[in-house]
Amino acid sequence: MPAHRGHGLGRAVKLRMLEYLRDGRPGVREIVTTVADENAPMRAVNTALGHRAGSSLGLYQVRL
């Protein structure tokens, strides 16, 4: 929610999840995450934490 951005919650949650993964699965060397292109604040958090862009993924939804 845009009104709640800028307070560090996303970064805190991501850091805690990385700690949880490191402690529980120390052999993991790669993490894949997805973020919508238009979610610049979360992409900035990912970049600050060392994530780098890998590949693009297109998702489509159709009402039947």
Short mmCIF file of C-alpha atoms in Angstrom, two decimals, residues 8-63:
data_model
loop_
_atom_site.label_atom_id
_atom_site.label_comp_id
_atom_site.label_asym_id
_atom_site.label_seq_id
_atom_site.Cartn_x
_atom_site.Cartn_y
_atom_site.Cartn_z
CA GLY A 8 11.39 0.05 6.02
CA LEU A 9 8.87 -2.75 6.57
CA GLY A 10 9.56 -4.46 3.22
CA ARG A 11 13.29 -4.36 3.84
CA ALA A 12 12.88 -5.68 7.39
CA VAL A 13 10.71 -8.59 6.22
CA LYS A 14 13.11 -9.49 3.41
CA LEU A 15 16.11 -9.36 5.75
CA ARG A 16 14.35 -11.58 8.30
CA MET A 17 13.44 -14.11 5.61
CA LEU A 18 17.07 -14.16 4.41
CA GLU A 19 18.24 -14.79 7.98
CA TYR A 20 15.66 -17.56 8.37
CA LEU A 21 16.83 -19.18 5.13
CA ARG A 22 20.51 -18.82 6.04
CA ASP A 23 19.99 -20.42 9.45
CA GLY A 24 17.72 -23.22 8.23
CA ARG A 25 19.34 -23.98 4.87
CA PRO A 26 22.97 -22.85 4.93
CA GLY A 27 23.70 -24.60 1.62
CA VAL A 28 21.36 -22.40 -0.41
CA ARG A 29 23.36 -20.23 -2.78
CA GLU A 30 20.68 -18.73 -5.02
CA ILE A 31 17.28 -17.17 -4.38
CA VAL A 32 14.72 -16.33 -7.03
CA THR A 33 12.15 -13.65 -6.34
CA THR A 34 9.61 -11.88 -8.51
CA VAL A 35 8.52 -8.26 -8.38
CA ALA A 36 6.20 -6.42 -10.73
CA ASP A 37 7.98 -3.96 -13.02
CA GLU A 38 5.82 -1.11 -11.72
CA ASN A 39 6.75 -1.81 -8.06
CA ALA A 40 9.82 0.43 -8.03
CA PRO A 41 10.00 0.67 -4.20
CA MET A 42 10.30 -3.13 -3.78
CA ARG A 43 12.71 -3.38 -6.71
CA ALA A 44 14.85 -0.77 -4.92
CA VAL A 45 14.76 -2.87 -1.73
CA ASN A 46 15.84 -5.95 -3.69
CA THR A 47 18.69 -4.05 -5.34
CA ALA A 48 19.86 -2.70 -1.98
CA LEU A 49 19.92 -6.26 -0.61
CA GLY A 50 22.07 -7.48 -3.49
CA HIS A 51 19.46 -9.06 -5.77
CA ARG A 52 20.07 -8.62 -9.46
CA ALA A 53 17.72 -8.92 -12.40
CA GLY A 54 17.79 -12.30 -14.07
CA SER A 55 14.99 -12.91 -16.50
CA SER A 56 11.58 -11.54 -17.31
CA LEU A 57 8.35 -13.40 -16.75
CA GLY A 58 5.04 -12.62 -18.38
CA LEU A 59 1.84 -13.52 -16.57
CA TYR A 60 -1.52 -13.34 -18.29
CA GLN A 61 -4.99 -13.69 -16.89
CA VAL A 62 -8.15 -14.36 -18.88
CA ARG A 63 -11.73 -14.39 -17.65
#
